[in-house]
Short mmCIF file of C-alpha atoms in Angstrom, two decimals:
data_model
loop_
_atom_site.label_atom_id
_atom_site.label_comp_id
_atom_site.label_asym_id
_atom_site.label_seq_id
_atom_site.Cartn_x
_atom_site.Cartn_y
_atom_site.Cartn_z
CA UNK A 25 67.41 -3.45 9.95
CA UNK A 26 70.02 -0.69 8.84
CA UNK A 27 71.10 1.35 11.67
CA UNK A 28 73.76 4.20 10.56
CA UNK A 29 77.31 3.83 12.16
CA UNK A 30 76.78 0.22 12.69
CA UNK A 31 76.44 -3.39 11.25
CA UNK A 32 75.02 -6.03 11.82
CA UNK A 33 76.93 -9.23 12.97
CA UNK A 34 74.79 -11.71 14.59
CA UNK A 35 70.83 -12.27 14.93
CA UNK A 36 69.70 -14.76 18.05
CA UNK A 37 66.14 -16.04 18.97
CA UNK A 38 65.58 -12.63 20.63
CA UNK A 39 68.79 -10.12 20.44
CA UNK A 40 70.10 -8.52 17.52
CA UNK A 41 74.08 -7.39 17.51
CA UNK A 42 75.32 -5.12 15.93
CA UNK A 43 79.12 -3.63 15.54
CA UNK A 44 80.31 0.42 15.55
CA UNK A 45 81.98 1.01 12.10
CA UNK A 46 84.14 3.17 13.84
CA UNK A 47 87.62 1.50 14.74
CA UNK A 48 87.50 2.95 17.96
CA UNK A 49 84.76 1.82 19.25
CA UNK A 50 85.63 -1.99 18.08
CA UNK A 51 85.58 -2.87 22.18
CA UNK A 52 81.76 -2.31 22.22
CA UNK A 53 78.50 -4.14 20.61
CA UNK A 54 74.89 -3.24 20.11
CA UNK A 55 72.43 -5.12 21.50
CA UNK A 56 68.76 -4.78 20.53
CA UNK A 57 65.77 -6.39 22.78
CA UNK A 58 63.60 -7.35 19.88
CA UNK A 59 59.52 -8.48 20.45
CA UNK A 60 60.09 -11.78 19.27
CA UNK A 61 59.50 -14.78 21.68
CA UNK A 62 60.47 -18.14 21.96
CA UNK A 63 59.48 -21.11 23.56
CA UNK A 64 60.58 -25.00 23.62
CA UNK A 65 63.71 -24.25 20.87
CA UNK A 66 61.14 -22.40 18.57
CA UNK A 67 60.89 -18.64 17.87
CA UNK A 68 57.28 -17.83 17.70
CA UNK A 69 54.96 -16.22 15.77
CA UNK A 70 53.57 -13.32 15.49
CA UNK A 71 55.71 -11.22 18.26
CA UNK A 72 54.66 -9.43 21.83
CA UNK A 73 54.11 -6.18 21.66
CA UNK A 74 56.74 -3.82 23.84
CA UNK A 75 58.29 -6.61 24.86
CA UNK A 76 62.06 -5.61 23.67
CA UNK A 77 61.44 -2.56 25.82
CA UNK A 78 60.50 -3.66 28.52
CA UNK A 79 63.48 -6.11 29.11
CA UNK A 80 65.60 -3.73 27.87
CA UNK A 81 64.13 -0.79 30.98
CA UNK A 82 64.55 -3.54 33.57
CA UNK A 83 67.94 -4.59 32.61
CA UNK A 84 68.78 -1.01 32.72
CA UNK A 85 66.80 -0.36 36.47
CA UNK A 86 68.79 -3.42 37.79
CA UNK A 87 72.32 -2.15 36.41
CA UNK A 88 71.24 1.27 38.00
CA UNK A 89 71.12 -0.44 41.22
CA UNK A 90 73.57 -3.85 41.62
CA UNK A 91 76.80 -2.81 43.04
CA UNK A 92 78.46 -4.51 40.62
CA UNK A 93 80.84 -4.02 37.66
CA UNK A 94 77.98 -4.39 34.25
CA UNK A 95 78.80 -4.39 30.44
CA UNK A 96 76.87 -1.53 29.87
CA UNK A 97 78.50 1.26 28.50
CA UNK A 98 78.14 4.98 27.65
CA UNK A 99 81.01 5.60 25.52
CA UNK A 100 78.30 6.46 22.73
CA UNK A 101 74.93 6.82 22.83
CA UNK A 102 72.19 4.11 21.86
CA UNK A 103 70.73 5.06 18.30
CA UNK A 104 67.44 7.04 18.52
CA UNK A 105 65.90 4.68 16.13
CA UNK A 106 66.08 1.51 18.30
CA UNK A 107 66.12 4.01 21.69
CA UNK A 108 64.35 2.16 24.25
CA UNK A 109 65.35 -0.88 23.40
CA UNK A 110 68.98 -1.00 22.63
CA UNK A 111 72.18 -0.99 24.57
CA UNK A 112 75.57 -0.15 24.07
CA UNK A 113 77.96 -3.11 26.01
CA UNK A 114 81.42 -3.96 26.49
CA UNK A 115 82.75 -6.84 25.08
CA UNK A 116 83.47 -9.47 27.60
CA UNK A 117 85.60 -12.52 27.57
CA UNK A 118 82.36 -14.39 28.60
CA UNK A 119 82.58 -17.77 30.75
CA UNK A 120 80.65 -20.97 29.80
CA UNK A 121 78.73 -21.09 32.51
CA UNK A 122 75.27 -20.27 33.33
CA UNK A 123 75.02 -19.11 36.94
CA UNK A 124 71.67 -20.19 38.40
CA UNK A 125 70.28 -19.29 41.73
CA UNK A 126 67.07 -20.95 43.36
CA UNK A 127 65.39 -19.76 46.28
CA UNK A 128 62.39 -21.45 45.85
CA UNK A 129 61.30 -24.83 44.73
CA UNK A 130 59.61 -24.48 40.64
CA UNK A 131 60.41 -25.49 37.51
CA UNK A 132 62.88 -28.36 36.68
CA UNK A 133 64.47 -28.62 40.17
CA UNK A 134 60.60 -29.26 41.40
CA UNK A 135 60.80 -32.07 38.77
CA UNK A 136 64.43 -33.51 39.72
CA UNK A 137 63.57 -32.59 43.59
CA UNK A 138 60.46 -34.82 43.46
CA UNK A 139 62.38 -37.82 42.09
CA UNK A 140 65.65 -37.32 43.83
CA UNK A 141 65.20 -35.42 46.63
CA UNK A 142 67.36 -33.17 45.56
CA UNK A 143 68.28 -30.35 43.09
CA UNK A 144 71.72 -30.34 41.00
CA UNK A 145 73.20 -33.02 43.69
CA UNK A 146 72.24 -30.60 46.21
CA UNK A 147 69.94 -32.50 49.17
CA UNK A 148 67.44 -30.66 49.98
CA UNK A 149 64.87 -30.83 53.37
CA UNK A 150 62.18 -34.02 53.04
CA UNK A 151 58.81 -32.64 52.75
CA UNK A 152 59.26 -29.57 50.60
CA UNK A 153 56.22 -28.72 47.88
CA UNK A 154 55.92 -26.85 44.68
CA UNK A 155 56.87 -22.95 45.41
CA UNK A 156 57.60 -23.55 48.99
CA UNK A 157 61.19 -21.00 49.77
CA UNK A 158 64.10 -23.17 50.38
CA UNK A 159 66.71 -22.96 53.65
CA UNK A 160 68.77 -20.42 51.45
CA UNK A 161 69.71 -19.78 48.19
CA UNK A 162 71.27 -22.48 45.84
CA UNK A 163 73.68 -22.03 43.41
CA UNK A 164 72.75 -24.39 40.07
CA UNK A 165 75.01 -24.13 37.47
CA UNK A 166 75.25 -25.35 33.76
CA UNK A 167 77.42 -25.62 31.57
CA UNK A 168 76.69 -23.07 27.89
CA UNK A 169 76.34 -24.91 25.00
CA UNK A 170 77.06 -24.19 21.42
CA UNK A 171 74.12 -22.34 20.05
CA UNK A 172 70.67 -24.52 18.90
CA UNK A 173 71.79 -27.36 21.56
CA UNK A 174 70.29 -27.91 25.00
CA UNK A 175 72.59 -26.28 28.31
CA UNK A 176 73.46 -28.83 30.43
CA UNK A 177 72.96 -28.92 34.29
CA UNK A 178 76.52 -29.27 35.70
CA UNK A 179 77.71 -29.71 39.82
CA UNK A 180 79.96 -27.11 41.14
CA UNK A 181 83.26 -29.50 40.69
CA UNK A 182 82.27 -29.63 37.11
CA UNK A 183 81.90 -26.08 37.30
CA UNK A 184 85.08 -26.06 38.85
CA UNK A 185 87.07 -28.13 36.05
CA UNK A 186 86.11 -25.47 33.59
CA UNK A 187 86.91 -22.49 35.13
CA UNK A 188 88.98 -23.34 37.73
CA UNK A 189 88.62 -23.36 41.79
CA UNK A 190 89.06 -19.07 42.15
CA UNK A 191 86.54 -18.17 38.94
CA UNK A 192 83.78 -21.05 39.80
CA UNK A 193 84.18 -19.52 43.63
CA UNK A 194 83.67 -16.03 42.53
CA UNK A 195 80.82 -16.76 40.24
CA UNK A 196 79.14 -18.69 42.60
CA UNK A 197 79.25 -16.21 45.45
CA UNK A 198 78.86 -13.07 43.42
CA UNK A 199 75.45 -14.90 41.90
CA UNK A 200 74.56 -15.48 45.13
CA UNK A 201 75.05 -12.18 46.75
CA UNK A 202 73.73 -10.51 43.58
CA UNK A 203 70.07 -12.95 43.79
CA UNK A 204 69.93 -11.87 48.03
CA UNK A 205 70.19 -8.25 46.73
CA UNK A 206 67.78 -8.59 44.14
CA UNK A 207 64.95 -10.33 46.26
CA UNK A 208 65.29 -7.50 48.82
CA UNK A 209 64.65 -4.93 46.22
CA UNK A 210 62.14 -6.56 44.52
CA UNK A 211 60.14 -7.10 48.03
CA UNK A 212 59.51 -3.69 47.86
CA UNK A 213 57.45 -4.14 44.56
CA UNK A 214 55.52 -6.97 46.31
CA UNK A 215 57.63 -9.48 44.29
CA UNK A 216 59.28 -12.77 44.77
CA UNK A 217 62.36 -13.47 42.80
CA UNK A 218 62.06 -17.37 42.85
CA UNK A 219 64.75 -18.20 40.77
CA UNK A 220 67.31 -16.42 37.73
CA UNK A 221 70.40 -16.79 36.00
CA UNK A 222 73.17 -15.00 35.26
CA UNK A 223 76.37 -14.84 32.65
CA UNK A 224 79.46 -13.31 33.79
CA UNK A 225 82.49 -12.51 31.73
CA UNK A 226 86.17 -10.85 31.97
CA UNK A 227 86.39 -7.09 31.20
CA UNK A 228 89.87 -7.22 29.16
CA UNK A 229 90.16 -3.59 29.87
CA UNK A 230 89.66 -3.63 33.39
CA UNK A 231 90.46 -7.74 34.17
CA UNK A 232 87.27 -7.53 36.61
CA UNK A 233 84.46 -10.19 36.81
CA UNK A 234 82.02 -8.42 34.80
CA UNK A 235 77.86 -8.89 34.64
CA UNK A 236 76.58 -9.52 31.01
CA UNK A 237 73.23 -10.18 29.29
CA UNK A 238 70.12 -9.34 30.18
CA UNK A 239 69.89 -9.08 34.26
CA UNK A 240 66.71 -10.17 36.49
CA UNK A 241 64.45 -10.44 33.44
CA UNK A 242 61.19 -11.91 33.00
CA UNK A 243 63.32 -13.83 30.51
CA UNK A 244 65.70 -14.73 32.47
CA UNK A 245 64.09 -15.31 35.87
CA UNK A 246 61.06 -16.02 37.84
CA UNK A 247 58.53 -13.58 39.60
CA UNK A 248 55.70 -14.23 41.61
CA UNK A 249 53.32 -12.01 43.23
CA UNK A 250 54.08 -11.81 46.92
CA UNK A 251 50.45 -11.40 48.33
CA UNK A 252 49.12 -14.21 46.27
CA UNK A 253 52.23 -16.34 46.69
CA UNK A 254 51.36 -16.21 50.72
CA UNK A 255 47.86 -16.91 49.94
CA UNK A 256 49.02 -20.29 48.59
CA UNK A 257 49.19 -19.62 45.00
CA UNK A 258 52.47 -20.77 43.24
CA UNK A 259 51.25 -21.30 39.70
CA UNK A 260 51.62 -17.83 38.75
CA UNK A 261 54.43 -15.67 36.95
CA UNK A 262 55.38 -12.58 35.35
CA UNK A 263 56.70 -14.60 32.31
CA UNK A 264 56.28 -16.05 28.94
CA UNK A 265 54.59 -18.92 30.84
CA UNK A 266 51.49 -18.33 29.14
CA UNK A 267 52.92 -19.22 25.90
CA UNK A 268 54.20 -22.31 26.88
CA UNK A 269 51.55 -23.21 28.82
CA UNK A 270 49.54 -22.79 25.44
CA UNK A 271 52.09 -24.38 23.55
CA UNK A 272 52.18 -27.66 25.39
CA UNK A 273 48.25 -28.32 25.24
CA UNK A 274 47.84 -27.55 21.65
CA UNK A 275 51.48 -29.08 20.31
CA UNK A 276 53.16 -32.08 19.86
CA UNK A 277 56.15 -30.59 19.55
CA UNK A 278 56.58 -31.80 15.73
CA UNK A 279 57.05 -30.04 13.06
CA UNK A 280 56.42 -25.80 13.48
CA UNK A 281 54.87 -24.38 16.30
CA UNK A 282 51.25 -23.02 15.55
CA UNK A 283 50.72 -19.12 15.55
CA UNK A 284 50.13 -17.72 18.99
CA UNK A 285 45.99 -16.14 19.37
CA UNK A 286 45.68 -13.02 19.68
CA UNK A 287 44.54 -13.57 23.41
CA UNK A 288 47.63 -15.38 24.46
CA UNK A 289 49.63 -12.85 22.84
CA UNK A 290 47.75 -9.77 24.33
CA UNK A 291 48.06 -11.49 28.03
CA UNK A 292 51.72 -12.26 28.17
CA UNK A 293 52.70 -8.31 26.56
CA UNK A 294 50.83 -7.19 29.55
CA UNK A 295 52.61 -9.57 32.28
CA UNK A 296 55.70 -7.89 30.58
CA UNK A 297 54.36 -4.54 30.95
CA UNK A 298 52.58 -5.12 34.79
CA UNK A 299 55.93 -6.65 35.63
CA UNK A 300 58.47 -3.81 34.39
CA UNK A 301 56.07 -1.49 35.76
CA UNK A 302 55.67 -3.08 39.70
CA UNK A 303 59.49 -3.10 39.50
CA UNK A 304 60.83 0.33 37.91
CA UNK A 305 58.09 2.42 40.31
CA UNK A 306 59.53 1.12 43.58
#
């Protein structure tokens, strides 16, 4: 889409960029939160309603709050024709590293945890099951690769041969301390934050550690419900978990996904919208 004052420089599976035409301004970026959704490598079709927004208003609420240096910036204001779900950011000297945090057992480290007995060459306590909240926070990094291939899992000394000992310290604390802050806030909602990532980069203006991309997203981390979480239900989330869900019982993964049914796309827009609204009321 045209948007006056800027161009366009770069479309993803879900973000849009976009550049100021003003010289001035070259330090910054546009990023757009489109509705578009994607699942196993694939963007999908058709898209979820109001879901650009509402990643775009949580981002924003968790900026508000983290006590930490973000790219967002209000140099100039966001467009009023993609208000709501754009976002003016700093350009970062971003590191290639994906900073995971797990605080409870799901997802692949379930899988690698129930083969090895541990996550990411981290042992973990015999006995654990699925969702159960683990001794403390782990730090799980990989390692960003080019776009349209897989990121790769990576140990902390690998982490530590990219970046070096002082960055893959800092990034692994700050992720840390950043996820502990998080979960407290989103108690309050009656949330568990069981696991997210993070992307970090170097302000060149400022030379400060810097917080990039979309933060605490349903995107880019996993929610349960608190109450039904105690209750002893773990296969629940505030995600686009539906969709795969769907995906993987009627695809083979060859070839193009199939279109998404109405249903399935009607119930994951409003896990987006229950989820943006437990959190930005608290």
């Amino acid at each position: 889409m045209h948007i006056e004052g800027f161009e366009h420089i770069y479309s993803g599976k879900v973000r849009e960029l976009y550049q100021p035409l003003d010289p001035a301004f070259s330090h910054l970026v546009l990023i757009l939160a489109s509705d578009r959704v994607s699942a196993f490598d694939h963007v999908l079709s058709p898209e979820i309603p109001g879901k650009g927004e509402a990643l775009t208003s949580m981002t924003n609420f968790w900026f508000d709050r983290l006590d930490v240096p973000n790219h967002r910036s209000a140099e100039l204001e966001v467009p009023a024709t993609v208000s709501g779900r754009g976002m003016l950011a700093k350009r970062l000297e971003m590191y290639p590293i994906e900073c995971v945090v797990r605080g409870y057992l799901s997802g692949s480290g379930w899988k690698e945890y129930q083969q090895t007995g541990e996550v990411c060459g981290i042992e973990l306590p015999k006995g654990l099951e699925f969702g159960d909240r683990l001794p403390h926070p782990i730090f799980t990094p990989a390692f960003k690769a080019p776009q349209g291939e897989h990121d790769e899992n990576i140990s902390f000394e690998q982490t530590i041969e990219i970046v070096g000992v002082k960055i893959a310290e800092e990034l692994r604390d700050l992720s840390i301390s950043i996820f502990l802050e998080a979960s407290r806030l989103a108690a309050k909602a009656g949330l568990i934050l069981a696991d997210t990532k993070f992307e970090f980069g170097n302000d060149p203006r400022t030379n400060l550690m810097t917080l990039g991309d979309e933060v605490l997203t349903p995107d880019s981390s996993r929610y349960w419900d608190k109450e039904l979480w105690e209750q002893g239900v773990r296969d629940q989330s505030f995600d686009k978990q539906i969709v795969r869900n769907w995906l993987a019982a009627n695809w083979d993964q060859t070839g193009s996904p199939p279109t998404l049914p109405n249903e399935i796309v009607s119930l994951t827009a409003a896990k987006y919208s229950e989820l943006e609204h437990k959190l930005t009321t608290i």
